[in-house]
Short mmCIF file of C-alpha atoms in Angstrom, two decimals:
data_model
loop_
_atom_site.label_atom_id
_atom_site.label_comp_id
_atom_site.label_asym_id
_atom_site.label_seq_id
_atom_site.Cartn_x
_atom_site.Cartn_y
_atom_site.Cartn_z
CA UNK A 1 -107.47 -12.92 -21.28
CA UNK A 2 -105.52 -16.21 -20.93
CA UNK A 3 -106.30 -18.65 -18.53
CA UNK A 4 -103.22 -20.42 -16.28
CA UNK A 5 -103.22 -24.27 -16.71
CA UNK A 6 -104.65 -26.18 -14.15
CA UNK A 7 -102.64 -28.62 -11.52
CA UNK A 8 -102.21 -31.34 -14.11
CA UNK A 9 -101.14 -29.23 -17.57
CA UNK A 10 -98.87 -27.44 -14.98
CA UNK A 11 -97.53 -30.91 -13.49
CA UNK A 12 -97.00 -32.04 -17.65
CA UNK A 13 -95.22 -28.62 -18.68
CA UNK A 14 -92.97 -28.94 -15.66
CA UNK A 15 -91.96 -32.30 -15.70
CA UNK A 16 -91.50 -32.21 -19.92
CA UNK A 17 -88.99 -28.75 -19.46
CA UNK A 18 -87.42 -30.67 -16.34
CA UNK A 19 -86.50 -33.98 -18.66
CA UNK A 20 -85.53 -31.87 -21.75
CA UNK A 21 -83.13 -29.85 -19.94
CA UNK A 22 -81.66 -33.28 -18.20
CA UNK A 23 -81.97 -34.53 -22.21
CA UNK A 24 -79.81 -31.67 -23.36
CA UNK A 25 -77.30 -31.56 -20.14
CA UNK A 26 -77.09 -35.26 -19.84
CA UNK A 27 -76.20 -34.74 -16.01
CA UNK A 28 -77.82 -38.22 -15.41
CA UNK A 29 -76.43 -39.93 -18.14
CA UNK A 30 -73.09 -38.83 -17.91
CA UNK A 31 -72.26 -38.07 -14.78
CA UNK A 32 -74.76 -40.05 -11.83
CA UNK A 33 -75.28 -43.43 -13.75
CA UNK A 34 -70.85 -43.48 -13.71
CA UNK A 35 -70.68 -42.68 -10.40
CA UNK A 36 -73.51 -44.92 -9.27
CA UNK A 37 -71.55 -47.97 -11.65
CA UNK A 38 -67.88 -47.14 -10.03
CA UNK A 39 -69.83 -47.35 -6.66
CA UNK A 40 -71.16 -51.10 -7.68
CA UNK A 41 -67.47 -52.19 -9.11
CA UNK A 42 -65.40 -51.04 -6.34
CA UNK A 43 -67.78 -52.33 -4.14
CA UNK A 44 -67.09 -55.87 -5.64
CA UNK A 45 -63.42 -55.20 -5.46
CA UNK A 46 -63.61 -54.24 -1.95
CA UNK A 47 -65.68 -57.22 -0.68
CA UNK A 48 -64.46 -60.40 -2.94
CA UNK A 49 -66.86 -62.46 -2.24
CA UNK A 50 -69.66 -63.55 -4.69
CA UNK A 51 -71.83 -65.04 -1.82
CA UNK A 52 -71.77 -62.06 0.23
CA UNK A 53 -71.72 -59.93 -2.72
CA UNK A 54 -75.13 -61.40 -3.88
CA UNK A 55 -76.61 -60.85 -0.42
CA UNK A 56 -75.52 -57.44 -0.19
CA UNK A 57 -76.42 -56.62 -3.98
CA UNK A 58 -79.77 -55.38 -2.91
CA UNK A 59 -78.87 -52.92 0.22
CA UNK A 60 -76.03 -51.45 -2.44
CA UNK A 61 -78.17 -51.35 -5.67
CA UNK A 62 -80.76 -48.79 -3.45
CA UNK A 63 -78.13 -46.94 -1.55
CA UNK A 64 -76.53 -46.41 -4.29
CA UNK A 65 -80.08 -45.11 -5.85
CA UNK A 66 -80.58 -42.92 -2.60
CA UNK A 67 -77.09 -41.37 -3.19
CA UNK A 68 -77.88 -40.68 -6.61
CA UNK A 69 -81.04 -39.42 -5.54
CA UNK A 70 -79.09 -36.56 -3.60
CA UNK A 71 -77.00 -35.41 -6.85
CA UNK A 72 -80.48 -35.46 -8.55
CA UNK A 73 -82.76 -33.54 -6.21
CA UNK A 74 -79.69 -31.17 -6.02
CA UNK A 75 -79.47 -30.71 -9.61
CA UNK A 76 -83.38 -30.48 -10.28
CA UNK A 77 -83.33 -27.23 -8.29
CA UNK A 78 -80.35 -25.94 -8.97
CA UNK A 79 -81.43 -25.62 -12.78
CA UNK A 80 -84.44 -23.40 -11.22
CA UNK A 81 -81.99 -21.24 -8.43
CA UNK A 82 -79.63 -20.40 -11.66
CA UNK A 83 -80.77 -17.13 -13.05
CA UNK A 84 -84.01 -17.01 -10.53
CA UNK A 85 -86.42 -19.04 -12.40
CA UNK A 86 -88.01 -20.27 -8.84
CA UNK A 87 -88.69 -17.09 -8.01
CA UNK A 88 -90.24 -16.06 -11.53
CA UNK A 89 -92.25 -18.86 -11.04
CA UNK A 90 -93.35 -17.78 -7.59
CA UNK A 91 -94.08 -14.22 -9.20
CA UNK A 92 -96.23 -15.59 -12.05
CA UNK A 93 -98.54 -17.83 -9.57
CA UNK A 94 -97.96 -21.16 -11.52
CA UNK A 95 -99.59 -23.90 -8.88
CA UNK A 96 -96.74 -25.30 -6.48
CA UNK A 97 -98.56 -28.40 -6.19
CA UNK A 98 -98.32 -28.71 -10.00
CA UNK A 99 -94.46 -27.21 -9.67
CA UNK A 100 -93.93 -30.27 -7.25
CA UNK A 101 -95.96 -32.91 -8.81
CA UNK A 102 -93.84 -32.24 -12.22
CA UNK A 103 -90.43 -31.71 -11.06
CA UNK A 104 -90.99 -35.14 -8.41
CA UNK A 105 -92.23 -37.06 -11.70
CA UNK A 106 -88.96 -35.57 -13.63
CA UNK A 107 -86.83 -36.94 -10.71
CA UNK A 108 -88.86 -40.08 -10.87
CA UNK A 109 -88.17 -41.18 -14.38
CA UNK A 110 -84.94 -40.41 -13.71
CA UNK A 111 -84.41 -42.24 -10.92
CA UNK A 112 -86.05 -45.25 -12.08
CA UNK A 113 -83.73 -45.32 -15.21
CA UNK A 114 -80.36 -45.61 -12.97
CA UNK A 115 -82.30 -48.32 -10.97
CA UNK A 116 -82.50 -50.65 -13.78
CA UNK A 117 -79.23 -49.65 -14.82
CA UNK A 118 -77.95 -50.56 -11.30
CA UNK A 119 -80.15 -54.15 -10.91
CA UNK A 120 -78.89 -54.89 -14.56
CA UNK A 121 -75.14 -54.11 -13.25
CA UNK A 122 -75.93 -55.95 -10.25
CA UNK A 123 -77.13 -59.01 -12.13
CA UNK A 124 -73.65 -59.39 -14.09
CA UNK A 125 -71.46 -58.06 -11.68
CA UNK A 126 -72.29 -60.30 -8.67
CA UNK A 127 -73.81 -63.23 -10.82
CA UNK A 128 -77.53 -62.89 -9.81
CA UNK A 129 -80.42 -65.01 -11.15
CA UNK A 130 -83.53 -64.10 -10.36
CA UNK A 131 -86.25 -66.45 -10.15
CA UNK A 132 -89.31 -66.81 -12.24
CA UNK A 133 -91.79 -64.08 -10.85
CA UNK A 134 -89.12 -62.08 -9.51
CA UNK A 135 -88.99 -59.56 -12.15
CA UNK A 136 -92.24 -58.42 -11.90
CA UNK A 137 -91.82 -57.79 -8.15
CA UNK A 138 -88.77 -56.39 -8.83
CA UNK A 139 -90.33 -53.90 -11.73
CA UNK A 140 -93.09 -53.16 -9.18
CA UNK A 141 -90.85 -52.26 -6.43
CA UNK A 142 -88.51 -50.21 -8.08
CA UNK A 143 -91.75 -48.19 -9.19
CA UNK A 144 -93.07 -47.73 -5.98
CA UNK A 145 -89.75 -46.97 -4.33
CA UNK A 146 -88.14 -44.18 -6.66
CA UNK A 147 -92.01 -42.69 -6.72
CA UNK A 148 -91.27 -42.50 -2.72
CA UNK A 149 -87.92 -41.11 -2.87
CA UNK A 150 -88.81 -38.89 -5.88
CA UNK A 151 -91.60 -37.53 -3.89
CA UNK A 152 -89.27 -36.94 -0.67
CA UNK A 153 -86.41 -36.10 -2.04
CA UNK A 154 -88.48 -32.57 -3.85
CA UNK A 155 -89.73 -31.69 -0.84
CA UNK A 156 -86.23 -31.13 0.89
CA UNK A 157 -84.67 -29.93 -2.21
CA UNK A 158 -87.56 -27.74 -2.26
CA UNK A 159 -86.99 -26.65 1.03
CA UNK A 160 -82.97 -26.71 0.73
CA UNK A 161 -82.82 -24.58 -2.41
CA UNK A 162 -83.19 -21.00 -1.28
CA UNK A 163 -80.85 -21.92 1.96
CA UNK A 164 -76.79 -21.30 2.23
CA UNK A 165 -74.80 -24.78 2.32
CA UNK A 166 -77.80 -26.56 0.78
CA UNK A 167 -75.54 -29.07 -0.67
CA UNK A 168 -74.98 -30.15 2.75
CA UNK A 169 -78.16 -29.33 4.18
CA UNK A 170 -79.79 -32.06 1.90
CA UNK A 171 -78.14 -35.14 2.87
CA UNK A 172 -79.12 -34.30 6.64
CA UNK A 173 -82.20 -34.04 5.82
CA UNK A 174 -83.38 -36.88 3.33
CA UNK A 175 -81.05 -40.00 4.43
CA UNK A 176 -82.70 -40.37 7.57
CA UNK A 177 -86.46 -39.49 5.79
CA UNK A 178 -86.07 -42.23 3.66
CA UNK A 179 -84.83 -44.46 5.69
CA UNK A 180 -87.83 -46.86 5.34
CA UNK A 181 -88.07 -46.58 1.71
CA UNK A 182 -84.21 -47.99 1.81
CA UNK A 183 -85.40 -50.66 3.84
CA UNK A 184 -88.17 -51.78 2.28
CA UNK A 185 -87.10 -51.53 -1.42
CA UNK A 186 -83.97 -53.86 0.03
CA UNK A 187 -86.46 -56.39 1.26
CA UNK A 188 -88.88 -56.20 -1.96
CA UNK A 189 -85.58 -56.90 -3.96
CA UNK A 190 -84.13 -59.31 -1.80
CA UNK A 191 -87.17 -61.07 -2.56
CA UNK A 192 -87.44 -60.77 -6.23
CA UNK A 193 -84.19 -61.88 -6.53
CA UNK A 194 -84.24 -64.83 -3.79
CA UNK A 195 -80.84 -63.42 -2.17
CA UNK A 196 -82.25 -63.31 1.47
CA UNK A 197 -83.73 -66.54 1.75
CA UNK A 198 -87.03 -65.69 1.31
CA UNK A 199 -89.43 -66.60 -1.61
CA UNK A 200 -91.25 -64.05 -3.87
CA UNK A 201 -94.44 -63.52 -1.92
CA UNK A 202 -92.42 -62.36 0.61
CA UNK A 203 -91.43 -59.53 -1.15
CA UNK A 204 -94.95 -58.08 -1.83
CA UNK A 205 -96.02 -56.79 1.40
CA UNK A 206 -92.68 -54.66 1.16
CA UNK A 207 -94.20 -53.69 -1.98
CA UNK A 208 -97.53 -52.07 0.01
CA UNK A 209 -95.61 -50.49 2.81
CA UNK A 210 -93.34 -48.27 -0.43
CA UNK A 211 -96.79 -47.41 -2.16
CA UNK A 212 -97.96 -46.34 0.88
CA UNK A 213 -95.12 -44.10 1.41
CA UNK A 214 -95.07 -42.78 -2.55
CA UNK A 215 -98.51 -42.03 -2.19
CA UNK A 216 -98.01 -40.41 1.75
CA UNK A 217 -94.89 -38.32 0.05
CA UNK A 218 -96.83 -37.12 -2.36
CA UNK A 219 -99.81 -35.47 -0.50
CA UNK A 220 -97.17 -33.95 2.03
CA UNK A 221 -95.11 -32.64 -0.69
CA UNK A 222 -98.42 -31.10 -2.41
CA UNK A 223 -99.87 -29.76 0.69
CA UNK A 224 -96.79 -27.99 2.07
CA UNK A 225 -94.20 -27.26 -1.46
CA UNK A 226 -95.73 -23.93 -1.76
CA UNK A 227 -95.09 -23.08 1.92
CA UNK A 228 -91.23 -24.75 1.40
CA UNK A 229 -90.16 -22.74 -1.58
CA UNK A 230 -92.00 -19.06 -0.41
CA UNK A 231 -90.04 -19.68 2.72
CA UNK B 1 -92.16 16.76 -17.74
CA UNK B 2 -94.59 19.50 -17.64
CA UNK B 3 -95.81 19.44 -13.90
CA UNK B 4 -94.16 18.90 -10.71
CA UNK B 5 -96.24 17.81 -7.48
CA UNK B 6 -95.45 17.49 -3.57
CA UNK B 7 -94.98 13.98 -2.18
CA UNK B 8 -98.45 13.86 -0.96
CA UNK B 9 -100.57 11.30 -2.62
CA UNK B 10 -102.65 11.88 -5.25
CA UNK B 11 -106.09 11.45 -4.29
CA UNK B 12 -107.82 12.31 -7.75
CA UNK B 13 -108.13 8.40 -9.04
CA UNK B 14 -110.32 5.89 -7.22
CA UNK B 15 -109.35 2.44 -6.66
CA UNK B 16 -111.11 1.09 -9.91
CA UNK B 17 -108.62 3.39 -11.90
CA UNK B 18 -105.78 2.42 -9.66
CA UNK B 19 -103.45 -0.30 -10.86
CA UNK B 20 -101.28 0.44 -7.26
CA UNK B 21 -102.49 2.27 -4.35
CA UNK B 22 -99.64 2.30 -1.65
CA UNK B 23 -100.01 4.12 1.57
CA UNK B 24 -98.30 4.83 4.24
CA UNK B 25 -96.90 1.24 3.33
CA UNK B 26 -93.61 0.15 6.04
CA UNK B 27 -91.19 -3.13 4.68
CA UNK B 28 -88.56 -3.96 7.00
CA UNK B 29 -85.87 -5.83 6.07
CA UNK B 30 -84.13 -6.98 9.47
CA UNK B 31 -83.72 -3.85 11.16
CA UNK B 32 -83.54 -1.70 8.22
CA UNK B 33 -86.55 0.00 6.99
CA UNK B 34 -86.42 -0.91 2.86
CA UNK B 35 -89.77 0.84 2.52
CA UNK B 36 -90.03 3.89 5.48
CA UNK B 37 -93.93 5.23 4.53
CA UNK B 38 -94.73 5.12 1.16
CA UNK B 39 -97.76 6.78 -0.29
CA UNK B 40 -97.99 6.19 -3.98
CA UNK B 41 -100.92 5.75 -6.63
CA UNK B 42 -100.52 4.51 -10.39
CA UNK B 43 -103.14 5.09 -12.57
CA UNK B 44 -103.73 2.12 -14.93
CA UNK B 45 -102.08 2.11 -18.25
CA UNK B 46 -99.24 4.42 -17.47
CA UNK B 47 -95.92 4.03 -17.59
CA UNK B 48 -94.20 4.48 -14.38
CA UNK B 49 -90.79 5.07 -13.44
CA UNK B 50 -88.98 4.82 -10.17
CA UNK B 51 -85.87 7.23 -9.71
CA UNK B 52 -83.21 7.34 -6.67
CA UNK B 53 -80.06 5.83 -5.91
CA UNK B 54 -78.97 2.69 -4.29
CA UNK B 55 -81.02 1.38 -0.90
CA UNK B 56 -83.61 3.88 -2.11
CA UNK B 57 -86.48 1.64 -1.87
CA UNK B 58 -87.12 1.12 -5.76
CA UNK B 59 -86.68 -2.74 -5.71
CA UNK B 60 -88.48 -3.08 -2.84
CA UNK B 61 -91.91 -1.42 -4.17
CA UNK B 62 -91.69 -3.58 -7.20
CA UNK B 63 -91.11 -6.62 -5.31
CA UNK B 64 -94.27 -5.38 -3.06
CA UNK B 65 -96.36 -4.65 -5.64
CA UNK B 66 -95.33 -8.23 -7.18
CA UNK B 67 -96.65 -9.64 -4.04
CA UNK B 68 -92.99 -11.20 -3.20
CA UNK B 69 -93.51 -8.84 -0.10
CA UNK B 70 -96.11 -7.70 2.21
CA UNK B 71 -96.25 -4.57 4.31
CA UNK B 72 -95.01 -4.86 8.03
CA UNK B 73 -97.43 -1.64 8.27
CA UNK B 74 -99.63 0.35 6.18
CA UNK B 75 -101.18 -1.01 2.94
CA UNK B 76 -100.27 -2.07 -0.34
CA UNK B 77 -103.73 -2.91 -2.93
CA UNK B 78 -102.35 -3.70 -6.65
CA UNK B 79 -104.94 -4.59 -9.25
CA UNK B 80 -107.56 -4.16 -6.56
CA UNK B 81 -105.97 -7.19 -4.61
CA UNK B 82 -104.82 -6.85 -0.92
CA UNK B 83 -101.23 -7.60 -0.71
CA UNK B 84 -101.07 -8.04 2.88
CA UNK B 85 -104.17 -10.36 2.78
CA UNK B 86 -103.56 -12.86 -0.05
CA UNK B 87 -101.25 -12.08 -2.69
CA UNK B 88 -101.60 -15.17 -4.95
CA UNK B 89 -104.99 -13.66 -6.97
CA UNK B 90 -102.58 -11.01 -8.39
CA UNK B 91 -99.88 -13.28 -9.37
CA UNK B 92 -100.69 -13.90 -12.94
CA UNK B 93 -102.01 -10.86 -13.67
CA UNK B 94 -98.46 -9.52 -12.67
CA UNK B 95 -95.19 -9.79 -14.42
CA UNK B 96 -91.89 -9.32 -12.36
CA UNK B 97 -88.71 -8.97 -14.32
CA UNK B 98 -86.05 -8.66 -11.34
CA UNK B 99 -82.34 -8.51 -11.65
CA UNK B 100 -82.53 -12.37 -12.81
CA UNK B 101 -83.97 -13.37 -16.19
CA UNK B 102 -85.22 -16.38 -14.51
CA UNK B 103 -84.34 -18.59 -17.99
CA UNK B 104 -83.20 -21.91 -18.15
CA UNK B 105 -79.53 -22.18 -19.46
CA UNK B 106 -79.83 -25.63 -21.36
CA UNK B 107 -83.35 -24.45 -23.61
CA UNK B 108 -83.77 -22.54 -26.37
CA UNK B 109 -84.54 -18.84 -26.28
CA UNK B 110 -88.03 -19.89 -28.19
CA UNK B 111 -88.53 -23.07 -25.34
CA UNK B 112 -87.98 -20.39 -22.76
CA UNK B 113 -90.11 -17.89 -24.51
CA UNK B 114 -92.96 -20.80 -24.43
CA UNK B 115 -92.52 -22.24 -21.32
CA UNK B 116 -93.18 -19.02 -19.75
CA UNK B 117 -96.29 -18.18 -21.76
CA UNK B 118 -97.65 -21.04 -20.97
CA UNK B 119 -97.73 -20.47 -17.70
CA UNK B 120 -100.38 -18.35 -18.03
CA UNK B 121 -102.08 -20.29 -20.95
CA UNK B 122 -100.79 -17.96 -23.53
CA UNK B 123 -100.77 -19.41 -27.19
CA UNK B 124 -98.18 -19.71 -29.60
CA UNK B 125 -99.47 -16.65 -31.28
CA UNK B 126 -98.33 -14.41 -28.39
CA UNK B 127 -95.02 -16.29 -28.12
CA UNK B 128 -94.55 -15.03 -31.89
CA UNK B 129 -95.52 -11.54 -31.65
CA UNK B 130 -92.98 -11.32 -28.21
CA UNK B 131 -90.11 -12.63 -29.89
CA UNK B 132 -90.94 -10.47 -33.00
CA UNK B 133 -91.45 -7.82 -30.82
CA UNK B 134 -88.42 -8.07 -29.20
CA UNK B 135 -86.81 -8.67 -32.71
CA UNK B 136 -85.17 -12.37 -31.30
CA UNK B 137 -84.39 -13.69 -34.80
CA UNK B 138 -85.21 -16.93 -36.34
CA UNK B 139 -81.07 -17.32 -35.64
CA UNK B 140 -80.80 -16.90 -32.18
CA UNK B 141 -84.35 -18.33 -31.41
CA UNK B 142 -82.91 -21.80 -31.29
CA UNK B 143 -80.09 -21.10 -29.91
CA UNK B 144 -79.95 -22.09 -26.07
CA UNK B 145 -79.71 -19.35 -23.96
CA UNK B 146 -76.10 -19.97 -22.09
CA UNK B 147 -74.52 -19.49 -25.52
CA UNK B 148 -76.39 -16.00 -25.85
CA UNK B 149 -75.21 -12.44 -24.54
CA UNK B 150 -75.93 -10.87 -21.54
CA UNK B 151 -77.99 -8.18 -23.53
CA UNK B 152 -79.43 -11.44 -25.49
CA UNK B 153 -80.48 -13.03 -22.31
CA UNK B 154 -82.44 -9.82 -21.06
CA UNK B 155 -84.15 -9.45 -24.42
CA UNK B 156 -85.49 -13.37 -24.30
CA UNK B 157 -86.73 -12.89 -20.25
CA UNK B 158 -88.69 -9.73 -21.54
CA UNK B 159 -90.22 -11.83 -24.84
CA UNK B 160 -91.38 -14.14 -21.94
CA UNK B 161 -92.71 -11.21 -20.09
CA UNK B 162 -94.70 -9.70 -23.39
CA UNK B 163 -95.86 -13.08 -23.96
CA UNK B 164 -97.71 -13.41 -20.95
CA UNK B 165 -99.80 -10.13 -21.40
CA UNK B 166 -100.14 -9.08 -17.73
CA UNK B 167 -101.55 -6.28 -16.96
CA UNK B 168 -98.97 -4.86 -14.62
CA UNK B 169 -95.50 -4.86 -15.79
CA UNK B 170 -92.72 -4.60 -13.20
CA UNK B 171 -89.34 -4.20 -14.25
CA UNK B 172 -86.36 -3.79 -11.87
CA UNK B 173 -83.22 -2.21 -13.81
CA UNK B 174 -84.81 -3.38 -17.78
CA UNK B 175 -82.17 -1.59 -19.33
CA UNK B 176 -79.02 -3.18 -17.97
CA UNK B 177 -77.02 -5.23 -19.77
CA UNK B 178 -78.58 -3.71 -23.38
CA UNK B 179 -77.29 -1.60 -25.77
CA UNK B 180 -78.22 1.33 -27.37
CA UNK B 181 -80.63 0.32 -29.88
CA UNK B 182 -81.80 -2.53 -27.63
CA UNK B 183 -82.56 0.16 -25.06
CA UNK B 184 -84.83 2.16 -27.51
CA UNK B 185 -86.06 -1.14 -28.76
CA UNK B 186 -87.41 -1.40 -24.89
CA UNK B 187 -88.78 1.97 -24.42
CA UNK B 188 -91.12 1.10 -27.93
CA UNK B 189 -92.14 -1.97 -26.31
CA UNK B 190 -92.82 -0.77 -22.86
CA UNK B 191 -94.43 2.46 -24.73
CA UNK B 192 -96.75 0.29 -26.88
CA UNK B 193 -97.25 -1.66 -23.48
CA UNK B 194 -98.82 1.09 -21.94
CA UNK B 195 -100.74 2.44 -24.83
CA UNK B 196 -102.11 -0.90 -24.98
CA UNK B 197 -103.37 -0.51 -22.06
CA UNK B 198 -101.24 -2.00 -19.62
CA UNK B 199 -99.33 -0.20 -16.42
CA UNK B 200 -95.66 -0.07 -16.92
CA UNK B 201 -93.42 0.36 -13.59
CA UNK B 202 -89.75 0.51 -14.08
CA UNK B 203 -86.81 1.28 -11.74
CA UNK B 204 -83.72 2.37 -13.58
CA UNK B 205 -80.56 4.69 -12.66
CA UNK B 206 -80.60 6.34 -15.96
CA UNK B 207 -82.43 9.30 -14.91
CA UNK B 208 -82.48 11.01 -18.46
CA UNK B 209 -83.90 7.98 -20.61
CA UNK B 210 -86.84 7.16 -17.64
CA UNK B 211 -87.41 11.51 -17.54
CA UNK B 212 -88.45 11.10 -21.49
CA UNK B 213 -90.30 7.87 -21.67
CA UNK B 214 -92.48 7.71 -18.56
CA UNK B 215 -96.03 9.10 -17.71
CA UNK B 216 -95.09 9.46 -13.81
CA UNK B 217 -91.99 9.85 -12.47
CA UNK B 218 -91.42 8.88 -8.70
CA UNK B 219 -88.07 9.60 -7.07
CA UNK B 220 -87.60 7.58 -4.11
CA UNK B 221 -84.98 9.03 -0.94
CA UNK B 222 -84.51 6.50 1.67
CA UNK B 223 -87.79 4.43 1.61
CA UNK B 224 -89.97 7.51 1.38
CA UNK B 225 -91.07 9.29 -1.98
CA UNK B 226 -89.50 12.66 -2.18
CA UNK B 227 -91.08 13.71 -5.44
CA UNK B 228 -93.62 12.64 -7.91
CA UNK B 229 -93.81 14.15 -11.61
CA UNK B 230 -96.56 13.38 -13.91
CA UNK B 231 -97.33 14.22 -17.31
#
């Protein structure tokens, strides 16, 4: 008789499937990361400023993250709702906390792939120079902060995907959820790249408040994804 | 067929030899009674299958005994678990083919085949024998599954069922969507199934194929079970 994997293996075989299908699709690559860039550039157009462009450059670089964030929960679940795979999972008992630990580390590495792409296209777009000790607060941050929104984001897509007019649904429901990752992630980059006025110290408590809400996510997403996605 | 019975349950198996003991079990769907009273025992390692025309309950008492439903009234035990109490012992002892195949468009038939194996801890030597059992060949194996045939598709999401070796097999409409050959290629497999000891329960509208393959015939009128026929 074969034995189901535990939370972990389950969390590993969910999250490798998760970024081989986005491998093989390339729905990040080819179609989030453009839209998040042509966000950025028109954004320059539209404001024509450099000063108040590098001011700004933090806000934008994690809005446009948390947008992206919406296409990307959307997607990570809509790969599951296609031919009923959620509900063959449901059927063949695999953990949900592993099913939500796995797909939220998918989303994750995904996420923190466009933010990099976004700081670097922040960096040469509105002539940003970070000062020394800024990148690893900025590394850190970004970490923390798609972990948060990673975590958030698969709970409501969780809870979104068996629902009629989910794709609307979702925004509702996240924007104003991760409201305080937006905010702090702005501050903790603000800091690391010494746009706000404020020096790189400054930036770490910012850094505490998003681990605490990755790590807060993450034990409400495991204690109540099975309940979301039954329901 | 060599024996007809009256609807009233059999009472000759106890519940060690009983892979589903439903009685007197109610499902409402909204208003509508999907399930109306349904007395019904399946011996282990027989091959069941569930006859009657649309809205006659057959989906429902394979979603039931799947655990994706519990009984507004009555009681449903499958495997010797209480459905109504706590379904999620069952759940990988149980494998639920619905009208989805529940794969994943952008991986391989063989990926798919693995992934849900491993679900259940299943090696690669049962992913093998499934997709040779199914006779998936070493061409269409890597292919990804959106460029394979609806038939195709069906044959894969039943590899991934034989892969996982339940011990209760539930398949809603198996046969749609295959041909000929592919049909008798699942009657050998779901025959062998049985032989091999596991319990087989199939809805399907093709009243002559089900009459010659199955061990227990249950016709189903309006939630109720009108007739039972065993061999």
């Amino acid at each position: 008789m074969s034995t189901p994997p535990g939370v972990v293996a389950t969390a590993r075989m969910i999250a490798a499937r998760d970024l081989r299908i986005e491998w093989r699709a390339r729905v990040v690559m080819n179609q989030v990361i453009p839209f998040a860039a042509v966000t950025m550039v028109l954004f320059a157009f539209a404001v024509d400023d450099t000063g108040a462009l590098g001011r700004l450059a933090p806000g934008l670089v994690w809005l446009t993250v948390m947008f992206s964030l919406l296409l990307c929960a959307q997607r990570a679940f809509a790969i599951e709702s296609a031919d009923g795979a959620l509900e063959a999972l449901r059927v063949a008992g695999v953990d949900p906390v592993g099913i939500f630990l796995g797909k939220a580390a998918a989303l994750a590495v995904q996420l923190l792939a466009l933010a990099a792409v976004m700081v670097l296209a922040a960096l040469i777009l509105y002539d940003l120079d970070p000062p020394a000790g800024g990148v690893v607060l900025l590394v850190t941050s970004a970490i923390c902060a798609t972990c948060a929104l990673a975590a958030t984001g698969t709970i409501y897509a969780g809870l979104a995907a068996g629902v009629s007019g989910r794709e609307t649904l979702l925004p509702l429901l996240v924007v104003p959820v991760v409201s305080p990752v937006l905010i702090g992630a702005t501050r903790a980059v603000e800091a690391a790249l010494g746009t706000g006025g404020t020096a790189v110290a400054d930036g770490w408590p910012w850094v505490g408040l998003l681990a605490v809400v990755a790590v807060a996510s993450a034990v409400v997403g495991a204690l109540t994804f099975g309940s979301a996605i039954r329901d | 067929m060599s024996a007809d019975r009256p609807t009233t349950p059999d009472r000759d198996h106890g519940s060690t030899d009983a892979a589903v003991v439903l009685e007197a079990a109610v499902v409402v769907m909204g208003a509508f009674p999907a399930l109306a009273g349904v007395d019904l025992r399946v011996r282990r390692g027989t091959l069941v299958g569930l006859r009657g025309p649309n809205g006659a309950g057959k989906t429902t008492v394979l979603r039931l005994c799947a655990g994706l439903l519990r009984p507004d009234r009555g009681t449903a035990r499958v495997l010797n678990v209480d459905v109504a109490d706590d379904p999620a012992p069952l759940r990988w002892r149980v494998g639920y083919l619905g009208h989805s195949n529940g794969l994943y468009d952008d991986l391989t038939a063989l990926e798919n085949v693995t992934f849900w194996a491993s679900t259940v801890g299943a090696g690669r030597g049962d992913v093998d024998a499934a997709m040779a059992a199914m006779e998936i060949s070493d061409r269409l194996r890597d292919v990804r599954v959106r460029h394979l045939s609806a038939g195709q598709r069906r044959r894969v999401a039943l590899a991934g069922l034989v892969a996982r070796r339940c011990e209760l097999w539930l398949l809603d409409e198996p046969h749609t969507g295959l041909d000929v050959d592919a049909r008798d290629q699942l009657d050998r497999l779901l025959r062998a199934g049985a032989d091999a000891g596991a319990t087989v329960m199939l809805s399907s509208h093709d009243l002559d194929r089900v009459d010659a393959m199955v061990d227990h015939g249950v016709d189903l009128v309006a939630g109720r079970v009108s007739r039972e026929v065993r061999r």
